[in-house]
Short mmCIF file of C-alpha atoms and ligand atoms in Angstrom, two decimals:
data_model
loop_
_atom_site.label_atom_id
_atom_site.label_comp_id
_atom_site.label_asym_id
_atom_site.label_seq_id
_atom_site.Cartn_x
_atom_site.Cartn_y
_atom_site.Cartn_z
CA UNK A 1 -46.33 6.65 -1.26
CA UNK A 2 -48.88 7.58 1.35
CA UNK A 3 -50.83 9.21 -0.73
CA UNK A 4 -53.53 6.54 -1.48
CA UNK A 5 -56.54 5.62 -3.28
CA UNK A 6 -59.71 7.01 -1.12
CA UNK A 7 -61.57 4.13 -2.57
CA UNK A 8 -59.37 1.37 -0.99
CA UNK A 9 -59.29 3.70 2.30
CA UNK A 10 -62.96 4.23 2.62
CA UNK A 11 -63.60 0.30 1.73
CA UNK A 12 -61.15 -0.64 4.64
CA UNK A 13 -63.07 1.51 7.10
CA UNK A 14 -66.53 0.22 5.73
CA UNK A 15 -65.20 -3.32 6.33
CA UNK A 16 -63.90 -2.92 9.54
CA UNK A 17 -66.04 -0.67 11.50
CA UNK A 18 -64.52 2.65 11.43
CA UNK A 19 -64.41 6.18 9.76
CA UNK A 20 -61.98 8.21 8.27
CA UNK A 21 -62.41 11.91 8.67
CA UNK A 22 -62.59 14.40 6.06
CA UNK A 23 -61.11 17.48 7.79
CA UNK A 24 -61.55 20.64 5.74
CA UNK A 25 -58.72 22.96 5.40
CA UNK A 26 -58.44 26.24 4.49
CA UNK A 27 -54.36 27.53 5.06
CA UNK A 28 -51.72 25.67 5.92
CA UNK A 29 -52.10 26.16 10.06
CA UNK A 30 -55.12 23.87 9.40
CA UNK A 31 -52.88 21.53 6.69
CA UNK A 32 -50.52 20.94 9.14
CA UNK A 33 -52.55 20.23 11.99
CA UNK A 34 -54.36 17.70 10.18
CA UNK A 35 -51.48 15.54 8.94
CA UNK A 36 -49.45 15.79 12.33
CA UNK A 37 -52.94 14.52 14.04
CA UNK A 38 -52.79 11.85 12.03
CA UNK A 39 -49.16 11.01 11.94
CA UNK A 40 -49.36 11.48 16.29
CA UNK A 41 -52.85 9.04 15.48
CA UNK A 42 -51.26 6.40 13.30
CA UNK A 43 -54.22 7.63 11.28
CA UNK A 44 -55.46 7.33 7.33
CA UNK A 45 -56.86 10.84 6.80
CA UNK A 46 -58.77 13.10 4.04
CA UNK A 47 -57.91 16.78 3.14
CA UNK A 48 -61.11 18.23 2.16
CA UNK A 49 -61.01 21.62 0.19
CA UNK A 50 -64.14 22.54 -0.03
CA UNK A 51 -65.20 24.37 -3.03
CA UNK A 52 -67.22 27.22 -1.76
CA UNK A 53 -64.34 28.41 0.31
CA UNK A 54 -62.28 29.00 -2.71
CA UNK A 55 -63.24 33.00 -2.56
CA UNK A 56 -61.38 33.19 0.93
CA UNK A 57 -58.37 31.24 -0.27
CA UNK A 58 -56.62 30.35 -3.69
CA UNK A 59 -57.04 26.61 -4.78
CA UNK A 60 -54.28 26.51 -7.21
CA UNK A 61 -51.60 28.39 -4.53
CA UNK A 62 -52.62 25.86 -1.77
CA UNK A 63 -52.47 22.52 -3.56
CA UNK A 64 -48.75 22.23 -4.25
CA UNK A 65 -48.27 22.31 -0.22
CA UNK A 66 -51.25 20.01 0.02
CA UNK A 67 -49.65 17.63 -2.10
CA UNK A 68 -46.18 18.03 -0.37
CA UNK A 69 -47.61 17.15 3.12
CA UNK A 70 -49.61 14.15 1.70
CA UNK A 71 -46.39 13.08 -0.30
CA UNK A 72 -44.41 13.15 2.39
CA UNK A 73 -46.60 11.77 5.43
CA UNK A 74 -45.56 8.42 6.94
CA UNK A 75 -50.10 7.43 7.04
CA UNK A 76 -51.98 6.92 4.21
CA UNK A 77 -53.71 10.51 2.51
CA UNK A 78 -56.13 11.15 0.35
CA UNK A 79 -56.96 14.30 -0.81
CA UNK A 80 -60.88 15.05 -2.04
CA UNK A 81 -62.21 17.81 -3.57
CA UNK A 82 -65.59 18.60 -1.49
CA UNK A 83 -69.06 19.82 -3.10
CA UNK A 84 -67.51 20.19 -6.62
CA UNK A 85 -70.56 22.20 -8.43
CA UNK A 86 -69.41 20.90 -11.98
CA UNK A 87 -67.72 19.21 -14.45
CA UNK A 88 -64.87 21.67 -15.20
CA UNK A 89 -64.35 22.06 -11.53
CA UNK A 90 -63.71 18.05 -10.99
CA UNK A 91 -61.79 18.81 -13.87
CA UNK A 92 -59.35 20.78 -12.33
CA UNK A 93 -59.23 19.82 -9.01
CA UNK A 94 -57.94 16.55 -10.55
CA UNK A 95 -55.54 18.31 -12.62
CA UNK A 96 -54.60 19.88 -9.54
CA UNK A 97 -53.94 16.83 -7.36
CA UNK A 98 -56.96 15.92 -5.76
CA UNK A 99 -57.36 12.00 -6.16
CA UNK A 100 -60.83 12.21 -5.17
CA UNK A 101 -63.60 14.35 -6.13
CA UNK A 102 -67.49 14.92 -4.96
CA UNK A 103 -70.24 16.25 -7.72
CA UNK A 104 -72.40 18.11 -6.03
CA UNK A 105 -75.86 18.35 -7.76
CA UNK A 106 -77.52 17.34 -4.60
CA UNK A 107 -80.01 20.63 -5.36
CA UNK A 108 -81.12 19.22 -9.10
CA UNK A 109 -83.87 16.85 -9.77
CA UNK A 110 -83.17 13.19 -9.50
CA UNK A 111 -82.67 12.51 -13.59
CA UNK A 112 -80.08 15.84 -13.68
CA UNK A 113 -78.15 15.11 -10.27
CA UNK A 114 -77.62 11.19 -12.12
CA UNK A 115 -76.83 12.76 -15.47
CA UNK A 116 -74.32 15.54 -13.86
CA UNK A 117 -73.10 12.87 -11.34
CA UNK A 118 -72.37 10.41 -14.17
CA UNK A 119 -70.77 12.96 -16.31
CA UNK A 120 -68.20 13.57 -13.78
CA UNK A 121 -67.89 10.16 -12.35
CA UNK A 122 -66.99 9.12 -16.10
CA UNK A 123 -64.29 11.24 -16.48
CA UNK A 124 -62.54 10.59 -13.33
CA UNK A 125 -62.86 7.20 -13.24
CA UNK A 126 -60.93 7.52 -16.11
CA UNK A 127 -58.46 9.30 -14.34
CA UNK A 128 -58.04 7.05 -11.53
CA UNK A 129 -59.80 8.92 -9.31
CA UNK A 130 -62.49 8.32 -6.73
CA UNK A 131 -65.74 9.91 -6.78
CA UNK A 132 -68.77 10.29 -3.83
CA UNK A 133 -72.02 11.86 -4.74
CA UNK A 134 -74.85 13.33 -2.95
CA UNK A 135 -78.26 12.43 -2.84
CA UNK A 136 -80.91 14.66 -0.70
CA UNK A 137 -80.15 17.47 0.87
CA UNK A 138 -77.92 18.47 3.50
CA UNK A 139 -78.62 21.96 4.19
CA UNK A 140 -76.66 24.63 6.53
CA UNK A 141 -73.13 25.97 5.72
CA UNK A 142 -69.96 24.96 6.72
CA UNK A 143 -68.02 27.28 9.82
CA UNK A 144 -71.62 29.28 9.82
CA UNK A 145 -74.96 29.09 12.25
CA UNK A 146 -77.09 26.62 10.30
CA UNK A 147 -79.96 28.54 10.95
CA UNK A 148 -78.20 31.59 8.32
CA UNK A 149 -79.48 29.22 5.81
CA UNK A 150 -83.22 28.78 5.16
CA UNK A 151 -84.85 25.62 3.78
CA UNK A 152 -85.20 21.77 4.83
CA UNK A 153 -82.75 18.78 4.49
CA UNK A 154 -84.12 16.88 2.46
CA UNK A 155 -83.77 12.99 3.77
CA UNK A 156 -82.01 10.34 1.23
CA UNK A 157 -85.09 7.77 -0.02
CA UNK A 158 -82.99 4.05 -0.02
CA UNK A 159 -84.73 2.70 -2.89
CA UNK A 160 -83.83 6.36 -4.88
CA UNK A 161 -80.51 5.44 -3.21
CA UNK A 162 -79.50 2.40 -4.72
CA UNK A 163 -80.78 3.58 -8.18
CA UNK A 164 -78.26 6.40 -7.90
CA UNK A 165 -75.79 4.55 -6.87
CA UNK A 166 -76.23 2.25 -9.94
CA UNK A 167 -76.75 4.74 -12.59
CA UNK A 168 -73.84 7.35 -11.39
CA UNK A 169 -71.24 4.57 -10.40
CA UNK A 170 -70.04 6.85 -7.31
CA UNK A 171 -67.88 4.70 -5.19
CA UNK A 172 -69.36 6.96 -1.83
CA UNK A 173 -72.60 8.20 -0.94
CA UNK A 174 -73.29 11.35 1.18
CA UNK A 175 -76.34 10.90 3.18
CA UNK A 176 -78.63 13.34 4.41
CA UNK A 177 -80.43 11.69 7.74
CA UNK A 178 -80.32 14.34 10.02
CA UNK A 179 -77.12 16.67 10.09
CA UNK A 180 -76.75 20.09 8.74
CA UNK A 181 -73.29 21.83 7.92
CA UNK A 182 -72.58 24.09 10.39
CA UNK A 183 -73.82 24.91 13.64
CA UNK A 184 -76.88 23.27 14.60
CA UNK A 185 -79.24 24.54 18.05
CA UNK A 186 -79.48 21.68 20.41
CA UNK A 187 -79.02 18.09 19.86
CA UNK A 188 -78.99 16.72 16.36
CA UNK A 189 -81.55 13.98 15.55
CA UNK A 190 -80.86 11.34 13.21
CA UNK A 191 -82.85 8.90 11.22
CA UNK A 192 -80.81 5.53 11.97
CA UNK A 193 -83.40 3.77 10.73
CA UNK A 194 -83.71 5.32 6.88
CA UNK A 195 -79.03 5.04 7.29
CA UNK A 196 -79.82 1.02 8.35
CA UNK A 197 -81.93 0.36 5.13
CA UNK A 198 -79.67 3.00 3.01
CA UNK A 199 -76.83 0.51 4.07
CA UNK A 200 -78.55 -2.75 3.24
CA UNK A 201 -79.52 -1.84 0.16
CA UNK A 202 -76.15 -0.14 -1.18
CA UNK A 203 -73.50 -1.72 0.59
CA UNK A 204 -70.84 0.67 0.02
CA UNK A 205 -69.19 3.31 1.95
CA UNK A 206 -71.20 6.45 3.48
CA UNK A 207 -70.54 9.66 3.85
CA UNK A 208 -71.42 11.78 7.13
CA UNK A 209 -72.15 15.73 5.30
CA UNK A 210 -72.33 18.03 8.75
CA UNK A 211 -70.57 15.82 11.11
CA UNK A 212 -69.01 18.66 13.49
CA UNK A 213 -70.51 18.65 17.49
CA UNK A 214 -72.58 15.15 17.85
CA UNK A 215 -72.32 12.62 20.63
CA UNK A 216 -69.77 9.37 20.77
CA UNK A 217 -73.20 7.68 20.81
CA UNK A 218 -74.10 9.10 18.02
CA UNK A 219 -70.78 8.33 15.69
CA UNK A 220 -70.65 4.92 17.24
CA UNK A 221 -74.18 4.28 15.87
CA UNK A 222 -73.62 6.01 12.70
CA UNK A 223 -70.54 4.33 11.67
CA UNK A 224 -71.86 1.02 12.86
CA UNK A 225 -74.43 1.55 10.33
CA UNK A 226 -72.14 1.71 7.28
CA UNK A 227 -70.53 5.50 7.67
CA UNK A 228 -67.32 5.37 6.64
CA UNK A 229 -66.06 9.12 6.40
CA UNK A 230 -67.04 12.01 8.69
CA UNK A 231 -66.76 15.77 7.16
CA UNK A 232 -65.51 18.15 9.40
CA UNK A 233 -65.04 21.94 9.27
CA UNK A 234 -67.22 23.79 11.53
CA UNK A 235 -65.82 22.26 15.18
CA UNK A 236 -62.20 22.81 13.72
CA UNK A 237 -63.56 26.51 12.49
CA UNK A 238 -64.77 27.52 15.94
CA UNK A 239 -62.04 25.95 17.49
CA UNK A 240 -59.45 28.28 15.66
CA UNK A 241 -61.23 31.20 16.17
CA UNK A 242 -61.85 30.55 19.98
CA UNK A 243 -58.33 30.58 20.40
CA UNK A 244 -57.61 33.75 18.31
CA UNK A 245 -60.52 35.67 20.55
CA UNK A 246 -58.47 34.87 23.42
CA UNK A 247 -54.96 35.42 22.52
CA UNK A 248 -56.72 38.84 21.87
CA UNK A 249 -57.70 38.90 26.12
CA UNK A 250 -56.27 41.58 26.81
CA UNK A 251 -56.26 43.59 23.43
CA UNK A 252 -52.09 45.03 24.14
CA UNK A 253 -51.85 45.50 20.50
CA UNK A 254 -50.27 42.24 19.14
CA UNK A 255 -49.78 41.43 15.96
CA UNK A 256 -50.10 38.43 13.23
CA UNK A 257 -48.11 35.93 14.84
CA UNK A 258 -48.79 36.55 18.42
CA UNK A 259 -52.29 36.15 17.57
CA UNK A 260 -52.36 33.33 15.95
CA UNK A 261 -50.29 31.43 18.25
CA UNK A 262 -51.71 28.71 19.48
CA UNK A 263 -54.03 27.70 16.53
CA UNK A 264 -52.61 24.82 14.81
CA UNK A 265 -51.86 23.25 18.51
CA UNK A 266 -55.75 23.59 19.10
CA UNK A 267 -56.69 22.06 15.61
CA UNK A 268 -54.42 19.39 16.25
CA UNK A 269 -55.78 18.26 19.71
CA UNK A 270 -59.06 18.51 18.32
CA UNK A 271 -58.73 16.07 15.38
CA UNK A 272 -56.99 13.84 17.18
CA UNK A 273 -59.73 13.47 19.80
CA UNK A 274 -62.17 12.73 16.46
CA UNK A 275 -59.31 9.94 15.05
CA UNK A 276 -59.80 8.42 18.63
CA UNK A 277 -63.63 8.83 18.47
CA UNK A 278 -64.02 7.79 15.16
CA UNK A 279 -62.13 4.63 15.05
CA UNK A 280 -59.47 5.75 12.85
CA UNK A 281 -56.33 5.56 15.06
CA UNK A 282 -53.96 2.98 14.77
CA UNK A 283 -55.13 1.59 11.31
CA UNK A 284 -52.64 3.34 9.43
CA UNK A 285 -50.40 0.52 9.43
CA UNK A 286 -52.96 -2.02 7.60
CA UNK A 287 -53.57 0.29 4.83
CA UNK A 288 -50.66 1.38 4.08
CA UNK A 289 -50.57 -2.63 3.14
CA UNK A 290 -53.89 -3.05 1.39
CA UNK A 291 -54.41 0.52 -0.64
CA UNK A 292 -52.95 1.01 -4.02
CA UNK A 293 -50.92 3.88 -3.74
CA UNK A 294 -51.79 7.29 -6.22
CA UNK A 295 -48.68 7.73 -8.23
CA UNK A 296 -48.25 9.97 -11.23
CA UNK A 297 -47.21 8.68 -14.51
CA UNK A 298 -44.56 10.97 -16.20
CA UNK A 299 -44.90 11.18 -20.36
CA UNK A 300 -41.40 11.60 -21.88
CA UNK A 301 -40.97 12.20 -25.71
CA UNK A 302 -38.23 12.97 -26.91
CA UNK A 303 -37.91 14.55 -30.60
CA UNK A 304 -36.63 16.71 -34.09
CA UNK A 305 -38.00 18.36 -36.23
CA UNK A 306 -37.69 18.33 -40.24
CA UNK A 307 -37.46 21.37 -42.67
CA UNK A 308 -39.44 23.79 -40.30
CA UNK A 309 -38.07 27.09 -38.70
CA UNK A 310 -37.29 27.87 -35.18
CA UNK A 311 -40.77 30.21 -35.30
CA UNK A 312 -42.99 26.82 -36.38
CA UNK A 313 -41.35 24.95 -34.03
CA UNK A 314 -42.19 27.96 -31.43
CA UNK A 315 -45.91 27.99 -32.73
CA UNK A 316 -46.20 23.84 -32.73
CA UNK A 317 -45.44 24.02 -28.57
CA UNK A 318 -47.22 26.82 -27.99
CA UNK A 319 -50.43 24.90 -29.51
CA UNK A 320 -49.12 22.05 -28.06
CA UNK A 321 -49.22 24.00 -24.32
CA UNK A 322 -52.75 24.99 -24.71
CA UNK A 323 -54.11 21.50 -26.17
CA UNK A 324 -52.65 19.30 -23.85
CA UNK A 325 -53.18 21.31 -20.58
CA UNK A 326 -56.89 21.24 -20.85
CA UNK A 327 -57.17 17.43 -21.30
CA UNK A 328 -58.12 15.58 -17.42
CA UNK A 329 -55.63 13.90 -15.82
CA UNK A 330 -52.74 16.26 -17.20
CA UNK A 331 -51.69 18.03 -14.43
CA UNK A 332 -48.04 19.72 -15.86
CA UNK A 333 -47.36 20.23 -19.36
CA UNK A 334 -43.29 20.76 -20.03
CA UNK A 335 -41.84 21.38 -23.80
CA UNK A 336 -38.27 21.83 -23.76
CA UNK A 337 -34.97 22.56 -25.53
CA UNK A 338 -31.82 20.96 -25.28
CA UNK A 339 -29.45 22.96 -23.67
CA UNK A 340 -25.90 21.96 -25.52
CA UNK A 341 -25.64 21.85 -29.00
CA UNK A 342 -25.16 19.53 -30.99
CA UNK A 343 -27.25 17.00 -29.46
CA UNK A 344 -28.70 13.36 -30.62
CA UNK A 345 -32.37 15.00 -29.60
CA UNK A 346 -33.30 17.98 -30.02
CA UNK A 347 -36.62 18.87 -28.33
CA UNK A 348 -38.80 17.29 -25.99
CA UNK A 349 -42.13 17.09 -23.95
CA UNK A 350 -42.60 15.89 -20.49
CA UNK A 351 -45.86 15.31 -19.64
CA UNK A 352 -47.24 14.50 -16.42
CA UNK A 353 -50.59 12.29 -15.85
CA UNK A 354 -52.48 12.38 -13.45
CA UNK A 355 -52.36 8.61 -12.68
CA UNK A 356 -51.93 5.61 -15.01
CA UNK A 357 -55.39 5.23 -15.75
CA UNK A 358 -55.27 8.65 -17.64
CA UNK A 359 -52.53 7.17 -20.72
CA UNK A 360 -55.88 5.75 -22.67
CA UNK A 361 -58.15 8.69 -22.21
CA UNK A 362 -54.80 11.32 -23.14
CA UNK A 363 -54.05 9.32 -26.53
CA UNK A 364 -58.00 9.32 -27.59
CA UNK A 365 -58.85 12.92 -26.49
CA UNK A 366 -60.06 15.02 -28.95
CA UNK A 367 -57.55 17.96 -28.71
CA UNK A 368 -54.78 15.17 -28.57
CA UNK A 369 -55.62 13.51 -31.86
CA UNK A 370 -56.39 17.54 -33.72
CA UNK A 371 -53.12 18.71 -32.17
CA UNK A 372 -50.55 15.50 -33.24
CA UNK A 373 -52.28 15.34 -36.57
CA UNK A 374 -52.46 18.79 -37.48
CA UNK A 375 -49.29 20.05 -35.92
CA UNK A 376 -46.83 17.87 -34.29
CA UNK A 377 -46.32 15.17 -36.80
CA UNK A 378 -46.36 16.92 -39.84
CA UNK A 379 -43.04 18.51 -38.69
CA UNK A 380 -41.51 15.87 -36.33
CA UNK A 381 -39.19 12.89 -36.80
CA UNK A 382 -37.02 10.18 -35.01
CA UNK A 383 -39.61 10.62 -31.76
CA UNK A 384 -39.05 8.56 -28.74
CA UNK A 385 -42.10 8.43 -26.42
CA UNK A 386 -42.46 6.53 -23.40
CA UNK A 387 -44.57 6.38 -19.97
CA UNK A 388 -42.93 6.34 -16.96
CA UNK A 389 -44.20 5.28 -13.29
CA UNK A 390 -42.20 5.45 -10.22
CA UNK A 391 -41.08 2.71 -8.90
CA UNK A 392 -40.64 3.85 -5.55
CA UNK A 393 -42.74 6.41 -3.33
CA UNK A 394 -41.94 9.40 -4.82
CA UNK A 395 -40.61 11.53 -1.59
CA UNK A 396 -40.31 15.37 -2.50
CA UNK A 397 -37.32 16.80 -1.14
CA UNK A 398 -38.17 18.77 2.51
CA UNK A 399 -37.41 22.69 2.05
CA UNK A 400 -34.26 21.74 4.41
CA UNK A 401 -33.42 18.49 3.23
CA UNK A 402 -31.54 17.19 0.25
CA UNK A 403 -33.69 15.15 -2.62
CA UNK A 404 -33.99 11.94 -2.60
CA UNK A 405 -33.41 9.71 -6.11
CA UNK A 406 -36.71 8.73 -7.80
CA UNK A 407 -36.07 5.48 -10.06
CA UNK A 408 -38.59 4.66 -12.01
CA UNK A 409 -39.95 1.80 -14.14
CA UNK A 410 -42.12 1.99 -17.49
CA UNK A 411 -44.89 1.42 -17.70
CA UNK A 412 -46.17 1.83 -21.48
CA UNK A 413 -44.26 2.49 -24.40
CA UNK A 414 -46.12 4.98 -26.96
CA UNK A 415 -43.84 4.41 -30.06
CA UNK A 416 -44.20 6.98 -32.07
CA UNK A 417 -47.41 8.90 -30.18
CA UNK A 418 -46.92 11.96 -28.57
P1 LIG B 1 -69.60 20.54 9.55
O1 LIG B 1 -70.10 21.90 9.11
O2 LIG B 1 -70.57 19.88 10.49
O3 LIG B 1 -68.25 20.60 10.11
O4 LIG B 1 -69.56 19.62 8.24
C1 LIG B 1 -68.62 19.90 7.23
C2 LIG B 1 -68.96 19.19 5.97
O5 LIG B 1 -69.83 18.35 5.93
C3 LIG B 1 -68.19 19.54 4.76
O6 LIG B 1 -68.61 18.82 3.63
#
C-alpha cells in the first residue's frame, strides 16, 4: 500500500509544518538510495523523474522498478512526474505509474499556462491523480551551473497566484521567489515576503523548484511559510559524481563497478540529512494512517463470440489493443485465449486502470464507445465484465521471494460493457 496519494501527503506536511522532498532520480543507484533514506528516515518521500532527463535515460524501462520499490516500501511514496511539457506527456507518465504529474507551461503567457494547466489537470483528476503547476519562472537547469542558462526568474505575483490556482484546479503550486535549478554562485536570496502573501492568499501546499545547497535557516523559514515539498537533483547530482572523481584517485584502470562503488551510500547519507532538515523524518507512521492509498483497479471481461472466424476475432483485439491503450488511466491492456478447450468462456480482456477514478472516464471515452460499438459487440455474446480493486496492499513478489496472494474485492460491476 505505501504508495499514496501526493495530495493527502503534501496536505499533511502543509498542516503540520514540514516538507516532503522530491528527490529526482535518474537509475536505479539513485532509486534505491532514495527509498532506503526514507525507510532508515521513517520518511514519506517523492520520486521525481524529471522530464528533460528522459534523453539520458528511458522512462518506460525505469518505471516498472520505480513502481516495484514504491510498492514494496514499508513509508508512504508517491511518485510525480516533474516539468511535464504537455498533455500527451501527463498522459503517459500516468499510464506509466506516476500518481502525480506537474504541467509545465511556466514559459507561456498567463491565459495559455491556465488553459494548458487546466487541460492536463482535467484529465488527471480524472484519473485520480495529483497535479502541481507552475507559475513564474524558475530558471537554471537541474545537475548544471545555473549561470549555463541565460535569462531572469521571473517572481510568482500572489494575486496572479490565487487566480491560477482557481482557474487550473492544481492541488500544488511551484513558486519562483528566489531559487534557480542548479548551481547557483553564492548565497541564494529569497523573497519571504512575496512566499508569506503567496501563502495567505492560496492556502495550499507549495512547491520549492531549485531547492539543492540553501541554509537550515533558509528551509526552516521557507517551509514555515507554507512549502510543503522541496525538489532536489543537483546536491544529489554533484554528490554522485564527487564520489566517482575520487574512486578514480589514483586512475589504476578500474572498471564499472569499482567506480561506482560508493555512490548509492553517498546519495543515501545525503537525503537523509535533507529528511532530518526538512522535517520529514519520523512522520511516516501518521500517514500511512491518514493518506488514501493509490491502488489499481483491474477490468476483467470475460467473453464468446457468435458466427465470426478466428481471423475477425484476431482483427476485433487487435483494434481493441490499439483503442484501449491510448485512453488515460489504462496503463496494461491484456486480450487473451483460453488455454483448454472446451471451456464455459472463451476469450477475455484484462484491463488495468490506472486508479478507480479512471472506470467513468474509460466507459465514456471516445475510442471506447467507436471500438465496443463498431467492433466488439457486434460479434460478442454471454460477456461477463467486472471491476476489481484490491483489497489488500498489493505487495509484488521480491526477485528472491515467493508471491504473496492478492484478494481482491469489486468494486463496480459493468454488466454487459467492455
Ligand atoms: P535543484 O537543481 O536545486 O536540485 O532543483 C531541482 C528541481 O527543482 C527539480 O524540479
Amino acid at each position: 500500500m505505501p504508495l499514496v496519494d501526493m495530495r493527502d501527503m503534501l496536505n499533511h506536511a502543509y498542516h503540520n509544518n514540514y516538507a516532503v522532498g522530491g528527490f529526482g532520480l535518474i537509475n536505479l543507484d539513485f532509486l534505491e538510495a532514495i527509498v532506503t533514506a526514507a525507510e532508515h528516515c521513517r520518511s514519506p518521500v517523492i520520486l521525481n523523474l524529471v522530464e528533460s532527463h528522459f534523453e539520458h535515460f528511458d522512462f518506460g524501462l525505469i518505471m516498472p522498478a520505480v513502481e516495484h520499490a514504491a510498492r514494496n516500501a514499508t513509508v508512504p511514496v508517491a511518485i510525480h512526474s516533474d516539468h511535464g511539457t504537455s498533455h500527451a506527456s501527463a498522459v503517459r507518465a500516468i499510464n506509466l505509474g506516476c500518481n502525480s504529474v506537474m504541467m509545465d507551461a511556466s514559459l507561456e503567457s498567463f491565459p495559455v499556462n491556465i488553459t494548458q494547466t487546466r487541460h492536463v489537470a482535467d484529465m488527471a483528476h480524472a484519473c485520480g491523480a495529483a497535479v502541481e503547476g507552475e507559475l513564474g519562472y524558475v530558471g537554471g537547469g537541474e545537475g548544471e551551473n545555473a549561470a549555463k542558462y541565460p535569462g531572469e526568474g521571473v517572481y510568482t505575483a500572489a494575486e496572479e497566484a490565487k487566480a491560477y490556482v482557481e482557474r487550473t484546479g492544481v492541488d500544488c503550486l511551484a513558486v519562483s521567489i528566489g531559487t534557480v535549478h542548479g548551481r547557483q554562485r553564492g548565497r541564494t536570496k529569497l523573497d519571504f515576503g512575496r512566499l508569506k502573501r503567496i501563502n495567505d492568499m492560496l492556502g495550499i501546499p507549495l512547491v520549492l523548484h531549485g531547492g539543492s545547497g540553501l541554509t537550515e535557516e533558509q528551509y526552516h523559514k521557507l517551509i514555515l511559510n507554507g512549502i510543503a515539498k522541496i525538489n532536489c537533483y543537483t546536491e544529489l547530482s554533484d554528490i554522485a559524481a564527487r564520489t566517482i572523481r575520487s574512486n578514480l584517485q589514483p586512475d589504476t584502470g578500474k572498471g564499472y563497478i569499482e567506480t561506482m562503488l560508493g555512490v548509492r551510500d553517498s546519495l543515501r547519507e545525503q537525503i537523509k540529512l535533507c529528511m532530518h532538515l526538512w522535517g520529514s523524518a519520523g512522520r511516516a507512521a501518521e500517514i500511512l494512517v491518514q493518506c488514501r492509498p493509490w491502488q489499481p483497479v483491474e477490468h476483467v471481461i470475460i467473453y464468446n463470440t457468435e458466427g465470426v472466424s478466428t481471423q475477425q476475432v484476431e482483427a476485433m483485439i487487435a483494434q481493441g489493443h490499439k483503442s484501449l491503450s491510448v485512453i488515460p488511466g489504462v496503463r496494461r491492456v491484456f486480450a487473451g485465449w483460453a488455454i483448454a478447450e472446451p471451456a464455459r468462456y472463451r476469450f477475455c480482456w484484462l484491463v488495468q486502470l490506472a486508479h478507480a477514478n479512471v472506470i467513468e472516464n474509460y466507459h465514456t471515452h471516445p475510442e471506447y464507445r467507436t471500438f465496443t460499438k463498431q467492433c466488439f459487440q457486434p460479434i460478442t455474446h454471454d460477456k461477463i465484465s467486472i471491476s476489481f480493486v484490491a483489497n489488500q496492499p498489493a505487495v509484488i513478489p521480491d526477485m528472491a521471494g515467493s508471491a504473496s496472494a492478492i484478494s481482491s474485492r469489486i468494486i463496480y460491476n459493468g454488466g454487459n460493457s467492455l
